[in-house]
XYZ file of C-alpha atoms in Angstrom:
189
model
C 20.518 -142.050 43.359
C 21.555 -145.244 45.104
C 18.980 -145.192 47.920
C 15.743 -143.477 48.842
C 15.021 -143.143 52.545
C 11.406 -142.137 53.107
C 9.971 -141.223 56.484
C 6.222 -141.376 56.913
C 4.120 -138.723 58.611
C 1.539 -136.015 58.109
C 2.362 -132.500 56.902
C 1.503 -129.450 58.966
C 2.627 -127.996 62.277
C -0.165 -129.577 64.291
C 1.218 -133.042 63.483
C 4.942 -132.298 63.885
C 5.557 -134.027 67.226
C 2.776 -136.605 67.098
C 3.421 -140.333 67.379
C 2.386 -140.897 63.754
C 5.207 -138.564 62.635
C 8.072 -140.681 63.977
C 9.178 -141.236 60.357
C 9.308 -137.495 59.633
C 11.248 -136.917 62.859
C 13.753 -139.581 61.782
C 14.218 -137.910 58.379
C 14.774 -134.546 60.090
C 17.394 -136.170 62.323
C 19.120 -137.824 59.333
C 19.152 -134.499 57.463
C 20.885 -132.860 60.403
C 23.310 -135.779 60.859
C 24.291 -135.677 57.175
C 24.367 -131.881 57.000
C 21.564 -131.404 54.488
C 18.096 -129.900 54.409
C 14.849 -131.572 53.405
C 13.223 -128.479 51.970
C 12.913 -128.862 48.198
C 9.493 -129.722 46.783
C 9.415 -132.699 44.412
C 7.546 -136.007 44.090
C 4.592 -134.626 46.105
C 6.958 -134.324 49.046
C 9.918 -132.562 50.567
C 13.325 -133.866 49.562
C 16.975 -133.443 50.373
C 20.029 -135.464 49.423
C 23.506 -136.341 50.596
C 26.412 -138.612 49.770
C 27.899 -141.027 52.265
C 30.156 -144.074 51.819
C 30.158 -143.445 48.042
C 26.363 -143.712 47.950
C 23.924 -141.025 46.811
C 20.894 -140.881 49.084
C 17.571 -139.101 48.683
C 15.651 -138.227 51.851
C 11.904 -137.948 51.283
C 9.015 -136.751 53.432
C 5.771 -137.381 51.502
C 3.397 -134.414 51.844
C 0.401 -136.469 50.720
C -0.763 -137.314 54.257
C -0.087 -140.723 55.717
C -2.751 -142.765 53.924
C -1.463 -141.709 50.487
C 2.290 -141.973 51.176
C 2.682 -144.358 48.251
C 1.685 -141.630 45.774
C 4.808 -139.641 46.629
C 7.169 -142.571 47.084
C 6.287 -144.315 43.808
C 7.041 -141.095 41.886
C 10.545 -140.894 43.400
C 11.208 -144.631 42.942
C 10.135 -144.488 39.284
C 12.060 -141.287 38.556
C 15.349 -142.690 39.897
C 14.603 -146.274 38.785
C 15.320 -147.484 42.323
C 14.881 -151.199 43.035
C 12.528 -151.871 45.973
C 15.406 -153.206 48.109
C 17.051 -149.755 47.856
C 13.971 -148.009 49.278
C 14.113 -147.744 53.072
C 10.864 -146.660 54.741
C 10.868 -145.389 58.341
C 7.582 -145.238 60.225
C 5.800 -145.512 63.567
C 4.605 -148.879 64.856
C 2.034 -149.463 67.600
C 3.167 -153.083 68.001
C 6.227 -151.962 70.001
C 6.783 -149.982 73.163
C 7.998 -146.408 72.817
C 11.657 -146.411 71.823
C 11.877 -149.947 70.429
C 13.377 -150.005 66.916
C 13.143 -152.925 64.500
C 14.274 -153.412 60.909
C 13.280 -155.996 58.334
C 13.836 -156.508 54.627
C 10.188 -156.959 53.617
C 6.764 -157.746 54.977
C 3.091 -156.914 55.129
C 1.663 -153.535 56.052
C 0.910 -154.732 59.598
C -2.226 -152.579 59.576
C -0.262 -149.369 58.908
C -2.126 -147.324 56.292
C 0.976 -145.490 55.061
C 2.769 -148.772 54.391
C -0.395 -150.222 52.827
C -0.415 -147.281 50.381
C 3.240 -147.899 49.472
C 2.684 -151.627 48.902
C -0.361 -150.905 46.714
C 1.438 -148.288 44.616
C 4.732 -150.206 44.263
C 3.024 -153.559 43.771
C 5.422 -155.275 46.188
C 6.123 -155.810 49.898
C 9.817 -156.346 49.111
C 11.267 -153.125 50.524
C 13.186 -152.672 53.797
C 11.612 -150.806 56.635
C 12.613 -149.423 59.999
C 9.786 -149.415 62.522
C 9.912 -147.087 65.519
C 7.767 -148.161 68.455
C 5.298 -145.551 69.644
C 3.539 -147.670 72.277
C 0.372 -149.706 72.277
C -2.807 -147.582 72.268
C -4.951 -147.849 75.379
C -7.680 -145.746 73.769
C -8.993 -144.931 70.315
C -6.145 -145.732 67.905
C -6.564 -142.673 65.651
C -6.640 -140.352 68.654
C -3.566 -142.121 70.073
C -1.351 -141.985 66.971
C -2.232 -138.322 66.435
C -1.366 -137.436 70.038
C 2.001 -136.004 71.023
C 4.582 -137.982 72.952
C 4.428 -137.571 76.725
C 7.401 -135.774 78.288
C 8.733 -139.010 79.813
C 8.659 -140.664 76.355
C 10.599 -137.991 74.475
C 14.037 -139.238 75.578
C 13.132 -142.774 74.460
C 11.889 -141.649 71.062
C 15.000 -139.538 70.531
C 17.212 -142.552 71.355
C 15.155 -144.696 68.952
C 15.599 -142.176 66.141
C 19.312 -141.950 66.926
C 19.566 -145.759 66.697
C 17.669 -145.788 63.388
C 20.063 -143.150 62.000
C 23.093 -145.155 63.116
C 21.512 -148.186 61.416
C 21.216 -146.187 58.188
C 24.925 -145.282 58.414
C 25.816 -148.952 58.862
C 23.563 -149.915 55.942
C 25.317 -147.423 53.659
C 28.776 -148.535 54.846
C 28.321 -152.306 55.142
C 24.937 -153.423 53.804
C 21.509 -154.260 55.116
C 22.414 -157.413 57.048
C 24.884 -155.537 59.271
C 22.333 -152.737 59.733
C 19.665 -155.247 60.776
C 22.060 -156.927 63.205
C 22.726 -153.551 64.805
C 19.133 -152.313 64.916
C 17.503 -155.598 65.924
C 20.199 -156.577 68.417
C 21.398 -155.010 71.598
C 24.782 -154.233 70.062
C 26.089 -150.789 70.889
C 28.323 -149.191 68.262
């Protein structure tokens, strides 16, 4: 494996379309875009794989619940001996409006428990991440992140996931700097 792309979320139907599952939704979109399924059980998660631009890629949806995402991810990283810079984590971020997408090479957990778990288990913050804005909570944060997107937000979140997927394609074709330029800029490909 050349890359692991992990999307964060919570397993179970009741969480499927909640804000906190933006990472899972992105993995589902990537699976469809790359004509694969994320349905095999391994590494305490669901996995699928594909090849693109001469790179082998593992898609991973940890089934450990958000706060223990690192348990699943560290197993996959260790099994494939993946360097942290080849692990891309996609997750929801309350710091951005719905539909905003940002990418960075490393950083703190920003208060996100799933990312905190990954940093603790990997022992490093040095892994790229794609953050999908889910809006700033106006109420109890837990209640907010576990709520479903409003109808008027669904188009924005779909566009954000589409942009993240295009960024992944660019990363696999041309490297992380080009992917970051695309995702963080207003460039339309």
